[in-house]
Coordinates of C-alpha atoms and ligand atoms in Angstrom, one line a residue:
M192 CA 0.3 -0.1 -0.1
S193 CA 1.6 3.4 -0.8
E194 CA 1.9 5.8 2.0
L195 CA -0.6 8.7 3.2
R196 CA 0.7 11.9 4.3
F197 CA -1.0 14.0 6.4
P198 CA -1.0 17.7 5.8
D199 CA 1.9 19.8 7.5
G200 CA 0.8 20.8 10.7
F201 CA -1.4 18.1 11.3
V202 CA -1.9 17.8 14.8
W203 CA -1.1 14.2 16.6
G204 CA -1.8 13.9 20.0
A205 CA -3.6 11.8 22.8
A206 CA -6.4 12.5 25.3
T207 CA -7.2 11.5 28.9
A208 CA -9.9 12.9 31.5
A209 CA -9.0 13.6 35.0
Y210 CA -11.5 11.3 36.7
Q211 CA -10.3 8.6 34.8
I212 CA -6.4 9.0 35.7
E213 CA -6.0 11.1 38.1
G214 CA -6.7 9.4 41.7
A215 CA -5.8 11.8 44.5
A216 CA -9.4 12.0 45.2
R217 CA -8.9 13.6 48.4
D218 CA -5.7 15.3 47.8
D219 CA -5.2 19.0 48.1
G220 CA -8.8 20.1 48.7
R221 CA -10.5 18.5 46.1
G222 CA -14.3 17.9 47.1
P223 CA -16.4 15.2 46.3
S224 CA -17.8 15.1 42.2
I225 CA -20.8 13.1 41.2
W226 CA -18.6 10.0 40.0
D227 CA -17.1 9.6 43.5
T228 CA -20.6 9.4 44.7
F229 CA -21.9 7.1 41.9
S230 CA -18.8 4.9 41.9
R231 CA -19.7 4.1 45.6
T232 CA -23.2 3.3 45.0
P233 CA -23.4 -0.5 44.9
G234 CA -24.2 -1.9 41.7
K235 CA -23.2 1.6 39.5
V236 CA -19.6 0.4 38.3
H237 CA -18.2 -2.9 37.6
A238 CA -16.7 -4.4 40.4
G239 CA -17.2 -1.4 43.1
H240 CA -13.9 0.4 41.0
T241 CA -13.7 3.9 41.9
G242 CA -11.4 6.8 40.4
D243 CA -9.9 7.1 44.0
V244 CA -6.5 5.9 42.8
A245 CA -6.9 5.3 38.8
C246 CA -3.3 5.9 37.4
D247 CA -2.2 8.0 40.2
H248 CA -1.4 10.4 37.4
Y249 CA -1.9 13.4 40.1
H250 CA 1.4 12.4 41.5
R251 CA 3.1 10.8 38.7
Y252 CA 2.2 13.9 35.8
A253 CA 5.9 14.4 35.6
D254 CA 6.8 11.1 34.3
D255 CA 3.7 10.5 31.9
V256 CA 4.7 13.8 30.0
A257 CA 8.0 12.3 29.7
L258 CA 6.3 9.0 28.2
M259 CA 4.3 11.5 26.0
A260 CA 7.1 13.3 25.0
E261 CA 9.0 9.8 23.9
L262 CA 6.3 9.0 22.0
G263 CA 6.5 12.1 20.1
L264 CA 3.2 13.1 20.7
R265 CA 2.9 17.1 19.6
A266 CA -0.5 17.6 21.5
Y267 CA -2.3 16.5 24.6
R268 CA -6.0 16.7 25.6
Y269 CA -6.6 16.7 29.4
S270 CA -9.4 17.7 31.4
I271 CA -9.5 20.0 34.6
A272 CA -11.4 18.6 37.6
W273 CA -14.1 21.0 38.8
P274 CA -14.0 19.9 42.3
R275 CA -10.3 20.6 42.6
I276 CA -10.6 24.1 41.5
Q277 CA -14.1 24.6 43.5
P278 CA -14.6 21.8 45.8
D279 CA -18.2 22.8 46.1
G280 CA -18.7 24.0 42.6
T281 CA -18.8 27.9 43.6
G282 CA -17.0 30.2 45.9
P283 CA -13.3 30.4 46.6
V284 CA -11.0 29.0 44.4
E285 CA -8.5 26.2 46.0
P286 CA -4.9 27.3 44.6
R287 CA -3.5 23.7 45.3
G288 CA -6.1 22.3 42.6
L289 CA -4.8 24.9 40.1
D290 CA -1.0 24.4 41.2
F291 CA -1.3 21.1 39.7
Y292 CA -2.7 22.1 36.3
D293 CA 0.1 24.7 36.2
R294 CA 2.8 22.3 37.0
L295 CA 1.4 20.1 34.5
T296 CA 0.8 22.6 32.0
D297 CA 4.4 23.7 32.3
A298 CA 5.8 20.2 31.9
L299 CA 4.2 20.0 28.7
L300 CA 5.4 23.4 27.1
E301 CA 8.8 22.1 28.7
R302 CA 8.5 19.2 26.2
G303 CA 7.2 21.1 23.4
I304 CA 3.7 19.3 23.7
D305 CA 1.0 21.9 22.7
P306 CA -1.7 21.7 26.1
I307 CA -5.6 21.2 25.1
V308 CA -7.7 21.7 27.6
T309 CA -11.2 20.5 28.6
L310 CA -12.9 22.1 31.0
Y311 CA -15.8 19.4 32.0
H312 CA -15.1 15.9 31.4
W313 CA -18.1 14.6 34.0
D314 CA -17.0 15.4 37.2
L315 CA -19.7 17.4 38.2
P316 CA -18.9 18.9 42.2
Q317 CA -21.4 16.8 44.2
A318 CA -22.5 20.1 46.2
L319 CA -23.6 21.2 42.8
E320 CA -25.6 17.9 41.9
D321 CA -27.2 18.0 45.5
R322 CA -29.0 21.4 43.9
G323 CA -30.2 19.7 40.9
G324 CA -27.0 19.5 38.8
W325 CA -27.3 20.3 35.2
T326 CA -31.1 20.1 35.6
N327 CA -30.7 23.8 37.7
R328 CA -29.7 26.5 35.6
E329 CA -27.7 28.3 37.9
T330 CA -25.1 25.2 37.3
A331 CA -24.4 26.9 33.7
E332 CA -23.5 30.1 35.4
H333 CA -21.3 28.5 38.3
F334 CA -19.7 26.5 35.2
A335 CA -18.7 30.1 33.4
A336 CA -17.2 31.4 36.8
Y337 CA -15.3 28.2 36.8
A338 CA -13.9 28.6 33.5
T339 CA -13.2 32.1 33.9
A340 CA -11.0 31.2 37.2
V341 CA -9.2 28.1 35.4
H342 CA -8.1 30.6 32.4
G343 CA -6.7 33.0 34.8
R344 CA -4.5 30.7 36.3
L345 CA -3.7 29.0 32.6
G346 CA -4.7 31.2 29.7
D347 CA -1.2 32.9 29.5
R348 CA -0.1 29.5 28.5
V349 CA -3.1 27.4 27.2
R350 CA -4.1 28.4 23.4
T351 CA -7.0 25.5 22.8
W352 CA -9.9 25.3 25.3
T353 CA -12.8 22.8 25.0
T354 CA -15.8 23.5 27.2
L355 CA -17.4 20.2 27.6
N356 CA -16.9 16.9 26.7
E357 CA -19.8 14.9 25.1
P358 CA -22.8 16.9 26.9
W359 CA -24.9 13.9 25.4
C360 CA -23.3 11.6 27.7
S361 CA -23.4 14.1 30.4
A362 CA -27.6 14.5 29.8
Y363 CA -28.7 11.4 28.4
L364 CA -26.4 8.9 30.5
G365 CA -26.6 10.9 33.6
Y366 CA -30.0 12.4 33.8
G367 CA -31.8 10.2 31.4
N368 CA -30.7 6.2 31.8
G369 CA -28.8 6.4 34.4
L370 CA -26.3 4.4 33.3
H371 CA -23.7 7.4 34.3
A372 CA -23.4 9.5 37.4
P373 CA -25.5 11.2 38.7
G374 CA -28.0 8.2 38.0
R375 CA -31.1 10.1 37.3
R376 CA -33.6 8.1 35.1
D377 CA -36.1 10.8 33.7
A378 CA -36.3 12.0 30.2
G379 CA -37.4 15.1 31.0
A380 CA -34.3 16.1 33.3
A381 CA -32.0 14.9 30.3
F382 CA -33.4 17.8 28.0
T383 CA -33.5 19.9 30.9
A384 CA -29.7 19.2 31.1
V385 CA -28.9 19.2 27.3
H386 CA -30.2 22.8 27.5
H387 CA -28.5 23.7 30.6
L388 CA -25.0 22.2 29.2
L389 CA -25.3 24.2 26.1
L390 CA -26.3 27.3 28.1
G391 CA -23.2 26.9 30.0
H392 CA -20.7 26.2 27.1
G393 CA -22.2 29.7 25.6
L394 CA -21.5 31.4 28.8
A395 CA -18.0 29.8 29.2
A396 CA -17.0 30.3 25.5
S397 CA -18.0 34.2 25.7
A398 CA -16.3 34.3 28.9
L399 CA -13.2 32.8 27.7
R400 CA -13.3 34.8 24.7
A401 CA -13.4 37.9 26.7
A402 CA -10.4 36.7 28.4
G403 CA -8.4 36.5 25.7
A404 CA -8.2 32.9 24.7
Q405 CA -7.1 32.0 21.5
T406 CA -9.1 28.9 20.4
V407 CA -12.5 28.2 22.0
G408 CA -14.4 24.8 21.4
I409 CA -16.6 22.1 22.2
T410 CA -16.1 18.3 22.1
L411 CA -19.3 16.4 20.9
N412 CA -19.9 12.6 20.1
P413 CA -21.8 13.2 17.1
A414 CA -23.2 9.8 15.7
D415 CA -23.0 8.4 12.1
V416 CA -26.7 7.2 11.6
Q417 CA -27.5 4.8 9.1
P418 CA -30.5 3.4 8.2
A419 CA -31.1 -0.3 8.3
D420 CA -32.3 -0.2 4.8
P421 CA -31.3 2.8 2.4
N422 CA -34.6 2.9 0.5
S423 CA -37.0 2.7 3.4
A424 CA -38.7 5.9 4.3
A425 CA -39.7 4.4 7.8
D426 CA -35.9 4.1 8.2
A427 CA -34.7 7.6 7.0
A428 CA -37.3 9.1 9.4
A429 CA -35.7 6.9 11.9
V430 CA -32.4 8.2 11.0
R431 CA -33.7 11.7 11.3
L432 CA -35.2 11.3 14.9
V433 CA -31.6 10.1 16.2
E434 CA -29.6 12.0 14.3
G435 CA -31.9 15.1 15.8
L436 CA -31.4 14.0 19.3
Q437 CA -27.5 13.2 19.1
N438 CA -26.4 15.3 16.6
R439 CA -28.3 18.7 15.6
I440 CA -30.1 19.4 19.2
F441 CA -26.3 20.0 19.9
L442 CA -24.9 21.6 16.9
D443 CA -27.7 23.8 15.3
P444 CA -28.1 25.9 18.3
L445 CA -24.5 25.9 18.9
T446 CA -23.6 27.1 15.4
G447 CA -26.6 29.7 15.4
A448 CA -29.6 28.0 14.1
G449 CA -31.5 27.6 17.1
Y450 CA -32.7 24.1 18.4
P451 CA -34.3 22.5 15.3
A452 CA -38.6 22.2 15.1
D453 CA -38.4 18.8 14.8
V454 CA -36.6 18.0 17.7
L455 CA -38.6 20.5 19.9
E456 CA -41.6 19.1 19.0
H457 CA -40.3 15.4 19.8
V458 CA -38.9 16.8 23.5
S459 CA -42.1 19.0 24.3
R460 CA -44.0 15.3 24.2
M461 CA -41.8 14.3 27.3
V462 CA -41.3 17.8 29.0
E463 CA -42.4 21.4 28.3
P464 CA -39.3 23.2 27.4
T465 CA -40.1 26.0 29.5
F466 CA -36.5 25.9 31.0
I467 CA -35.6 27.6 27.1
R468 CA -35.9 31.3 28.0
D469 CA -36.0 34.0 25.3
G470 CA -32.3 35.0 24.4
D471 CA -30.7 31.7 25.7
E472 CA -30.1 30.2 22.0
K473 CA -28.1 33.5 21.2
L474 CA -25.6 32.9 24.5
I475 CA -25.2 28.9 23.3
A476 CA -24.4 30.4 19.8
A477 CA -21.3 32.2 21.0
P478 CA -18.7 31.7 18.3
I479 CA -16.8 29.1 18.3
D480 CA -13.4 28.1 16.9
L481 CA -13.1 24.4 16.9
L482 CA -15.4 21.5 17.1
G483 CA -14.1 18.6 18.9
V484 CA -15.3 15.0 17.3
N485 CA -15.1 12.0 19.4
Y486 CA -16.1 9.0 17.4
Y487 CA -16.0 5.3 17.9
S488 CA -18.6 3.4 16.1
P489 CA -21.9 3.8 13.8
T490 CA -25.3 3.4 14.4
Y491 CA -27.9 1.3 12.6
V492 CA -31.6 2.0 13.0
A493 CA -34.6 1.1 11.5
G494 CA -38.1 3.2 11.6
R495 CA -40.7 0.4 13.4
P496 CA -44.1 1.2 15.1
D497 CA -42.9 -1.8 17.5
G498 CA -39.2 -0.9 17.6
G499 CA -38.0 -1.2 21.5
G500 CA -36.1 2.1 21.1
N501 CA -33.1 2.8 23.1
S502 CA -32.9 4.3 26.8
A503 CA -29.8 6.6 25.8
H504 CA -32.2 8.0 23.3
P505 CA -35.6 9.3 24.9
G506 CA -38.6 8.7 23.0
T507 CA -37.3 6.2 20.4
E508 CA -39.4 3.4 21.9
G509 CA -42.5 2.4 19.6
A510 CA -40.5 4.3 16.9
V511 CA -37.0 3.1 16.3
E512 CA -35.2 -0.3 16.4
F513 CA -31.7 0.0 17.1
L514 CA -29.7 -2.8 15.3
P515 CA -27.2 -5.2 17.0
N516 CA -23.8 -4.3 16.9
A517 CA -22.4 -6.2 13.7
E518 CA -18.9 -7.8 13.9
P519 CA -16.3 -6.9 14.0
R520 CA -16.5 -5.4 17.4
T521 CA -14.0 -4.1 20.1
E522 CA -14.2 -5.2 23.9
M523 CA -16.7 -2.8 24.3
G524 CA -19.2 -4.4 22.1
W525 CA -19.0 -1.5 19.8
T526 CA -18.9 -2.5 15.8
I527 CA -15.7 -1.4 14.0
E528 CA -16.5 0.5 10.9
P529 CA -13.8 3.2 9.9
A530 CA -16.3 4.1 7.1
G531 CA -18.3 5.8 9.5
L532 CA -15.8 8.1 10.6
S533 CA -15.1 9.4 7.0
R534 CA -19.0 9.8 6.6
L535 CA -19.5 11.4 9.8
L536 CA -16.6 13.8 8.9
Q537 CA -18.0 14.8 5.5
R538 CA -21.8 15.4 6.7
L539 CA -20.2 17.8 9.6
A540 CA -18.5 19.7 7.0
A541 CA -21.5 19.9 4.5
D542 CA -24.1 20.7 7.3
Y543 CA -21.7 23.0 9.4
P544 CA -19.6 24.8 7.2
G545 CA -16.8 27.0 8.0
L546 CA -16.2 24.9 11.0
P547 CA -12.7 23.2 11.8
L548 CA -13.0 20.1 13.2
M549 CA -10.4 18.1 15.4
I550 CA -10.9 14.4 16.2
T551 CA -10.8 14.8 20.2
E552 CA -10.9 10.9 20.7
N553 CA -10.9 7.5 18.8
G554 CA -9.5 4.2 19.6
G555 CA -10.7 1.0 21.1
A556 CA -10.5 -1.3 23.9
F557 CA -9.1 -4.9 23.1
P558 CA -8.2 -7.7 25.6
D559 CA -4.6 -7.0 25.6
R560 CA -2.0 -9.6 26.3
V561 CA 0.7 -8.8 28.2
G562 CA 4.0 -10.4 27.6
A563 CA 2.3 -12.7 25.0
A564 CA 5.1 -11.7 22.4
G565 CA 7.4 -14.3 23.7
P566 CA 9.8 -14.7 26.7
N567 CA 12.5 -12.2 25.1
E568 CA 10.0 -9.6 25.1
V569 CA 8.9 -9.3 28.4
G570 CA 6.4 -6.6 28.9
R571 CA 5.3 -6.4 25.6
V572 CA 2.0 -5.9 24.9
A573 CA 1.0 -7.0 21.8
D574 CA -2.2 -5.5 20.8
D575 CA -2.5 -6.0 17.0
D576 CA -6.4 -5.4 16.8
R577 CA -5.9 -1.8 18.3
I578 CA -3.3 -1.1 15.9
A579 CA -5.3 -2.2 13.2
Y580 CA -8.5 -0.3 14.8
L581 CA -6.0 2.8 14.7
D582 CA -4.9 2.3 10.7
G583 CA -8.3 1.9 9.5
H584 CA -9.8 4.8 11.7
L585 CA -6.5 7.0 10.3
R586 CA -7.2 5.9 6.9
A587 CA -11.0 7.3 6.9
V588 CA -9.7 10.2 8.2
H589 CA -7.1 11.1 5.6
E590 CA -9.8 10.3 2.9
A591 CA -12.2 12.9 4.4
I592 CA -9.4 15.5 4.6
G593 CA -9.0 14.5 1.0
R594 CA -12.3 15.5 0.4
G595 CA -12.0 18.5 1.6
V596 CA -12.5 18.7 5.6
N597 CA -10.9 21.1 7.1
L598 CA -9.5 18.8 10.2
R599 CA -6.8 20.0 12.2
G600 CA -5.8 16.6 14.0
Y601 CA -6.3 13.4 15.8
L602 CA -5.9 12.6 19.4
V603 CA -5.9 9.0 20.5
W604 CA -8.3 7.9 23.3
S605 CA -6.4 7.0 25.3
L606 CA -2.9 7.8 26.3
L607 CA -3.3 5.6 29.0
D608 CA -5.5 2.6 30.5
N609 CA -7.7 4.1 32.6
F610 CA -11.1 4.4 34.7
E611 CA -13.6 3.3 31.7
W612 CA -16.8 4.9 33.9
A613 CA -19.1 2.3 34.4
E614 CA -17.0 -0.5 33.1
G615 CA -14.5 0.9 35.9
Y616 CA -11.1 -1.1 35.2
A617 CA -12.3 -3.7 33.1
K618 CA -11.8 -2.1 29.8
R619 CA -8.6 -0.8 28.2
F620 CA -8.3 1.8 25.8
G621 CA -4.4 2.7 26.6
I622 CA -2.0 2.7 24.0
V623 CA 0.3 2.6 27.3
H624 CA -0.6 -0.4 29.7
V625 CA -1.1 0.5 33.0
D626 CA -0.5 -2.0 35.4
Y627 CA -2.6 -1.0 38.6
P628 CA -1.2 -2.8 41.7
T629 CA 2.3 -1.2 40.5
Q630 CA 1.1 1.6 38.6
R631 CA 3.9 0.2 35.9
R632 CA 3.7 2.1 32.5
T633 CA 4.5 -0.1 29.4
P634 CA 4.1 1.3 26.2
K635 CA 1.9 -0.9 23.9
A636 CA 2.7 -2.4 20.1
S637 CA 0.6 0.5 19.3
A638 CA 2.1 3.4 21.0
R639 CA 5.4 2.4 19.3
W640 CA 3.1 2.3 16.0
Y641 CA 1.7 5.7 16.6
Q642 CA 5.0 7.1 17.6
E643 CA 6.3 6.0 14.1
V644 CA 3.1 7.4 12.4
I645 CA 3.6 10.6 13.9
S646 CA 7.4 11.2 13.3
R647 CA 6.5 10.0 9.6
N648 CA 3.4 12.4 9.4
G649 CA 1.6 9.4 7.5
L650 CA 0.8 5.8 7.3
Ligands
IFM856 O1 -13.7 7.1 28.2 C1 -14.4 7.7 27.2 C2 -13.9 9.2 27.6 O2 -14.3 9.4 28.8 C3 -15.3 9.8 26.8 N1 -15.4 9.2 25.4 C4 -15.6 8.2 25.6 C5 -14.3 7.0 26.1 C6 -14.6 5.5 25.8 O3 -16.0 5.2 26.2

């Protein structure tokens, strides 16, 4: 196969999130988050795992940054733990929390790695959840104040800011079907949370811009939704509904078009959208410079009146059948279909022209075989399936760029094996293996492969 080269300046990096790697859950004044509470609730997280220790990155960040440099990463996307900065979600700032991100940011810059900050990757301070969390409008305002505080400390060095990570998950999994923290099961609450998350984004984006932030964005997990039968009108309607709930409900207001009428009509069957106030859509449409796209797997649907729907897509019961995930699949059970990424990027570029994109997450969980490569390679982690996954998706990314998509970079999920939310430590997404009892890091074969891709700027 001939070599595929990426554009000059293409950003290569890796991503993580605070609760998934930091540990140090009680250090330096950090307050409890909804994930501390949720992971301690029996039956919510695999085997009762918590983020208390995770990868102990809070104490090992310097070694982790050295590893990133060894792999040649040009950018690193990390999230700030709101409960480290404001333990109760509002009020005085905890300087020791900011100190940690200060040290991490400096360590990255010293190694020539561009910091990409995510302000919210799901770890809401528990004190705010006790007041309604994202169903409470005030949370959006508190989020903007928190964003301003973080920018005040890091803004002289961090150029790229993303407000929220995958608000779809925060709202629908957190408040809709309860699979994620805070574990509420209420479709109305989920839609209320969608709106307040978007409002929080808009307020924070404006505050960051006013404070001088260079590049401001948001990361979504828009779906590549495909019909079971491309010739079926019913399936096309199912696609439109699911796209509405996962993509357009976020992207249309973010880009200034306001909430789509068909989506609002669907929502109002479950909750009166009185939480949307005059002027909110304008606030949500604060200009952004970058859309982060997280992609893992496509979604196939059929339109059927007896369709079981999906609890993560409120109101699809009795209208949509979600097809079982086809082979091949990752260990998460997610279908591996790189073409879905190329389709999605092209669709986003066509529907929301002029918005630069970056893949802020892509990767796969696989059952890694530690030391399986033989006695002379003790500690080697042979993860050919991950290499194949990444290779396929990078080819899809390259194809999309070739078709004119303005894509700035690619960040693999994830640098390290980590706390995979409800799956605890049972699923490993890292290109670097973490032996949790010893905290030893071992770059997997995929990490060495990725190192080579970065150094060649191509495949
Ligand atoms: O681990 C998560 C991450 O926190 C958000 N995006 C999806 C990843 C894999 O499930």
